Short mmCIF file of C-alpha atoms in Angstrom, two decimals:
data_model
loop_
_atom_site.label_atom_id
_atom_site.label_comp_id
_atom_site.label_asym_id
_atom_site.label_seq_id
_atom_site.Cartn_x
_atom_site.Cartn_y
_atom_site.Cartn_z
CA UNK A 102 109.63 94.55 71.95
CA UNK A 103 110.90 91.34 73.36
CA UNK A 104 112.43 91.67 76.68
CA UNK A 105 115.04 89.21 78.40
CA UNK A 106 113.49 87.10 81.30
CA UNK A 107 116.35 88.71 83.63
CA UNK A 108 114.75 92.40 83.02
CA UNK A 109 111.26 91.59 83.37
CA UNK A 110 112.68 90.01 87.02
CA UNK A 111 114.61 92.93 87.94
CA UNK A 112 111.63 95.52 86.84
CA UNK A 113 108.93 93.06 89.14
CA UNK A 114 111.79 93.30 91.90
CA UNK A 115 112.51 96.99 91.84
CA UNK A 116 108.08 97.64 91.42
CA UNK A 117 107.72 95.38 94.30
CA UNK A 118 109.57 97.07 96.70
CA UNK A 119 109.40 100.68 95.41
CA UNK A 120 105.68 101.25 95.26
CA UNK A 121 105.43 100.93 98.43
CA UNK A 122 108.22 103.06 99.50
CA UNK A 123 106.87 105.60 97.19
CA UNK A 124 104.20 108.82 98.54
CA UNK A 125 103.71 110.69 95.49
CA UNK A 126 100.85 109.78 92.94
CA UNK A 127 102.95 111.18 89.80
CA UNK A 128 105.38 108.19 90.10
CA UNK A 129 103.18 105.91 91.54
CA UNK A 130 101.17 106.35 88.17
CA UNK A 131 104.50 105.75 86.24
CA UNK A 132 104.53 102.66 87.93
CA UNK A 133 101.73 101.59 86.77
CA UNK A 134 101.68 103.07 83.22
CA UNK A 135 105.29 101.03 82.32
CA UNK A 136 103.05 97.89 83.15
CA UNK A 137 99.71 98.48 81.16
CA UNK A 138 102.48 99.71 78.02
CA UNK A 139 104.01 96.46 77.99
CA UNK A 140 100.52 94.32 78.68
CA UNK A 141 99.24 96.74 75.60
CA UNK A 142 102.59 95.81 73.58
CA UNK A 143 102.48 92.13 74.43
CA UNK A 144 99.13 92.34 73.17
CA UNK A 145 97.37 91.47 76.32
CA UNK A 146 94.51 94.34 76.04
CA UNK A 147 92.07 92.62 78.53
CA UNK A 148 94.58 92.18 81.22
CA UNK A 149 95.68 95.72 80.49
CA UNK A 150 92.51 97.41 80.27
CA UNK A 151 90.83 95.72 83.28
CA UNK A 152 94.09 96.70 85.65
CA UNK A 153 94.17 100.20 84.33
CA UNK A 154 90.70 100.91 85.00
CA UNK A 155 90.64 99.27 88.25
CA UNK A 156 93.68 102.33 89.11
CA UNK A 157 92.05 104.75 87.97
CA UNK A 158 88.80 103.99 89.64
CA UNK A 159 91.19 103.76 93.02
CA UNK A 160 92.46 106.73 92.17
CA UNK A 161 89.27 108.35 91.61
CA UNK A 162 88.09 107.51 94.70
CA UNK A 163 90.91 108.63 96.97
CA UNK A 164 90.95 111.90 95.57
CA UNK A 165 87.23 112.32 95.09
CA UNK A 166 85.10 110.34 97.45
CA UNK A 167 87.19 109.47 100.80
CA UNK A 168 87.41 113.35 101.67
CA UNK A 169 83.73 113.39 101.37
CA UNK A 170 83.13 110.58 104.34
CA UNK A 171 83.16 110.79 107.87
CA UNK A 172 86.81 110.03 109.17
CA UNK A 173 86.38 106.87 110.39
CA UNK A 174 85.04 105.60 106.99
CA UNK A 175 87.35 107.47 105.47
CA UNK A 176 90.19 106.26 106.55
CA UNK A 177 89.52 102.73 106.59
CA UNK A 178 88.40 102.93 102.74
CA UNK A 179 92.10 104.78 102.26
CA UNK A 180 93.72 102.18 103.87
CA UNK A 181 92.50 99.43 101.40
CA UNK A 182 92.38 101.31 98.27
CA UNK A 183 95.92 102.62 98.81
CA UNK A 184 96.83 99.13 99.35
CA UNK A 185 95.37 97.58 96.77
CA UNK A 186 95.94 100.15 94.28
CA UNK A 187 99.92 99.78 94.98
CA UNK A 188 99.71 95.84 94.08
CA UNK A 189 98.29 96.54 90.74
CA UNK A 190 101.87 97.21 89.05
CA UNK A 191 103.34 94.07 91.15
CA UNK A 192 100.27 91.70 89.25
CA UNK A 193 100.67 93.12 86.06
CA UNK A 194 104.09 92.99 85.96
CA UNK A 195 103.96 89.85 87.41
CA UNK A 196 101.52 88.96 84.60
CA UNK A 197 103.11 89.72 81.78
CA UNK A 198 106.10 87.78 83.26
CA UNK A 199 103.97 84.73 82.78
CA UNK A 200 102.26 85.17 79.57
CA UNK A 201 105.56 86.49 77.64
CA UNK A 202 107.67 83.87 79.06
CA UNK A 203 108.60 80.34 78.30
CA UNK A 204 109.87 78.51 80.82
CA UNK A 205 112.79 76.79 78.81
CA UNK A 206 114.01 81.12 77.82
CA UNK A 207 113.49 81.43 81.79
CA UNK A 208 115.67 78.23 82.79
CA UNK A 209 118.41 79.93 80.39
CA UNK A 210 118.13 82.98 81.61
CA UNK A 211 118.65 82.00 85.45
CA UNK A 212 121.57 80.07 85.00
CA UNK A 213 123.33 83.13 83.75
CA UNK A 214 123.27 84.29 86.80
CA UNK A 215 124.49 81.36 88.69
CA UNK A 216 121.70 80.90 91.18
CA UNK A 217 120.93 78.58 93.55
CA UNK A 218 119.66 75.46 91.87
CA UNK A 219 116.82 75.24 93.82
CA UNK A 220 115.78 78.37 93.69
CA UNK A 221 116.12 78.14 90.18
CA UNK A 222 113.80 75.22 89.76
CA UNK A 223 110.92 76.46 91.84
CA UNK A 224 110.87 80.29 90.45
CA UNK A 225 110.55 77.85 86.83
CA UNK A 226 107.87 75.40 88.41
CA UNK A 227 105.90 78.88 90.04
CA UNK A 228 106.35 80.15 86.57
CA UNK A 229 104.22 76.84 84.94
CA UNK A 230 101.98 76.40 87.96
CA UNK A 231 99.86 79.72 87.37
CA UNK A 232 98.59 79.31 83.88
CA UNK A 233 97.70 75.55 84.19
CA UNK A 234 95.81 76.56 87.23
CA UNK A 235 93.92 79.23 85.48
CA UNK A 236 93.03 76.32 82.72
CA UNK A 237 91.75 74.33 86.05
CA UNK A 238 89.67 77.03 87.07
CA UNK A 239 88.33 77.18 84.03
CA UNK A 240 86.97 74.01 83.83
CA UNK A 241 85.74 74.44 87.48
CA UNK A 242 83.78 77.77 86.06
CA UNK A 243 82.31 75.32 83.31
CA UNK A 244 81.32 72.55 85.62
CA UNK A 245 79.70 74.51 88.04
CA UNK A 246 77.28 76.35 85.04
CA UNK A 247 76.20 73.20 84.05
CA UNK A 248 74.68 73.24 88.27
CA UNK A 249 73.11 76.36 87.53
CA UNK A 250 76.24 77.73 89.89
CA UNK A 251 78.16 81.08 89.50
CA UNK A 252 81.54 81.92 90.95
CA UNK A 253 81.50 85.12 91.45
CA UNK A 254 81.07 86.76 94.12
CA UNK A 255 77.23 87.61 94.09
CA UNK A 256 77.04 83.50 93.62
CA UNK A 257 78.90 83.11 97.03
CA UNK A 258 76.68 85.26 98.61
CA UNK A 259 73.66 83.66 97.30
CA UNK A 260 75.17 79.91 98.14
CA UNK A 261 78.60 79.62 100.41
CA UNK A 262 78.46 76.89 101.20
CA UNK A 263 77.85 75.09 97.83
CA UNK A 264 80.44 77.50 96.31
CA UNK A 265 83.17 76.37 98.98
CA UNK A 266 82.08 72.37 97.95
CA UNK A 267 82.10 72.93 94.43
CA UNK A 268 85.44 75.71 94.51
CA UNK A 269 87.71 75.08 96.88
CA UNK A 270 87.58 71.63 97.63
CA UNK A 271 88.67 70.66 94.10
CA UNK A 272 90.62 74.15 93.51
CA UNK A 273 92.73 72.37 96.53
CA UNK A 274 92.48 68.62 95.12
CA UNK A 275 93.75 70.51 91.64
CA UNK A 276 96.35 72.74 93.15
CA UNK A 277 97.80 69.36 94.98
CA UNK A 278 97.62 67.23 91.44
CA UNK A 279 99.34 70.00 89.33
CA UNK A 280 102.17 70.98 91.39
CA UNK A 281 103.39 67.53 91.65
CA UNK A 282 102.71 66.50 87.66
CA UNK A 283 104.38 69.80 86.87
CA UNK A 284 107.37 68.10 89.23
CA UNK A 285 107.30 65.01 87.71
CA UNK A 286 107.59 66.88 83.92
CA UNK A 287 110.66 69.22 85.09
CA UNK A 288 112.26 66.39 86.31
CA UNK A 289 111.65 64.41 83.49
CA UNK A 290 113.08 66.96 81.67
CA UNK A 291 116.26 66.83 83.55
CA UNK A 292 115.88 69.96 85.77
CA UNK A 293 117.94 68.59 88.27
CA UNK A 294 121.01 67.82 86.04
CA UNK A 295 123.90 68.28 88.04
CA UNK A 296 126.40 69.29 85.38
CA UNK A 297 126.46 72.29 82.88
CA UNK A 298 123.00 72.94 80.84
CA UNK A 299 122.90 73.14 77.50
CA UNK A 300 119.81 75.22 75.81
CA UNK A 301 118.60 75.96 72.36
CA UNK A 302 116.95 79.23 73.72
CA UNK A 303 118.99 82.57 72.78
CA UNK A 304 118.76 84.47 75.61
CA UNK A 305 120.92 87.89 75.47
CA UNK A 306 119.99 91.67 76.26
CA UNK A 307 119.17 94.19 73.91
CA UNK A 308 118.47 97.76 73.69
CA UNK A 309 114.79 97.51 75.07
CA UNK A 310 116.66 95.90 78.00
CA UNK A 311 118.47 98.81 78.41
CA UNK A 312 116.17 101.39 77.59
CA UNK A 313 113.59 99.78 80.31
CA UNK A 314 116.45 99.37 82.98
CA UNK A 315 117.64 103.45 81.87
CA UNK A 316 113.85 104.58 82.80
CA UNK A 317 112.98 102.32 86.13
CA UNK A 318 116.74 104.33 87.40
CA UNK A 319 114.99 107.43 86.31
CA UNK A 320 111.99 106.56 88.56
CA UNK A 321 113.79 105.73 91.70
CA UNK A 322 116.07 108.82 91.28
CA UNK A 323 112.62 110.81 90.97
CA UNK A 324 111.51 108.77 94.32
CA UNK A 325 114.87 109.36 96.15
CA UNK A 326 114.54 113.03 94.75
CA UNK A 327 111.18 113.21 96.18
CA UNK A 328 112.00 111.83 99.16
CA UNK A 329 114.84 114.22 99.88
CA UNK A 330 113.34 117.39 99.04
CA UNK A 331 109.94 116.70 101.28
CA UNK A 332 107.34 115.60 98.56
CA UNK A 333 107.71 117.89 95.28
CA UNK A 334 106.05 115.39 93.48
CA UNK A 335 101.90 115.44 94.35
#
């Protein structure tokens, strides 16, 4: 099920700003469950399965745990696992943005729709940036093994301030190097061509475009519904 760049936008949008709009757990959980679908379909099970556990452990606890604490404790824990548990569709939707996109089917996509030129170019540079920073911090991981070094979090317990020496300062040194050679490419490339682009990507909408955009109205029409009648939904 290949989806056009524009829909996968519109579905982040409309997740971004309706989850946290949204009081009732039913259709916050369809929220999430469109996400970990496509992740499953795109064939990104790790992504999928680590996100979808990490709700339902959230989930868990809210409904389970929090009404066992004292209220002070209580409420603070709700605050952040609410929280958190709402950005979980954002980053997976978010995710599979990046990992099901190229950025020349992107560039095509966004000039349909007559943007903003620079806008255009720095939602396709944000779209490159992520993934080659991953690669860095994989390499960063690597290095700091071969110190007998871990980055997790126990390891930045154990060490801070070797973990912020041998982390951040190059994370920072990275993030600084990338963002410019990733400028340098798109430029290179002719990003900032002034006249009409031309594009061997086929970008068009198709009937999981449709379907996708027919079910995310379907949710907000629950939400509004919800919202009308006083909380049906639990």
């Amino acid at each position: 099920m290949l989806l056009d760049p524009r829909t996968k936008l519109l579905i982040l949008s409309i997740t971004s700003i309706s989850v946290f709009l949204n009081e009732s757990i039913v259709i916050e959980c369809l929220f999430t469950a469109i996400p970990v679908f496509l992740l499953l379909q795109a064939r990104e099970l790790r992504t999928a399965s680590k996100y979808g556990i990490l709700f339902i452990v959230l989930l868990t606890v809210q409904l389970l745990v929090i009404l066992k604490l004292p209220v002070t404790l209580g409420g603070i824990i709700y605050m952040f696992d609410v929280y958190i548990r709402k950005l979980i569709p954002c980053f997976m939707l978010g995710t599979f943005l990046i990992r099901t996109t190229k950025v020349s089917a992107f560039l095509a996509a966004l000039s349909r729709l007559q943007l903003p030129k620079g806008f255009t170019i720095a939602l396709s540079v944000t779209l490159r940036y992520f993934p080659t920073m991953a690669e860095e911090w994989n390499y960063i991981k690597d290095a700091m093994a071969l110190r007998g070094l871990s980055a997790s979090f126990a390891g930045f317990l154990r060490q801070p301030i070797k973990i912020m020496e041998y982390v951040y300062v190059p994370m920072l040194v990275s993030a600084s190097r990338i963002s410019d050679e990733i400028t340098q490419a798109a430029i290179t490339r002719g990003i900032d061509h002034a006249g009409r682009r031309s594009c061997l990507e086929k970008v068009c909408f198709s009937i999981w475009d449709a379907l996708m955009v027919i079910i995310y109205i379907g949710i907000i029409c629950m939400m509004t519904f919800d919202f009308l009648r006083g909380g049906i939904f639990p």
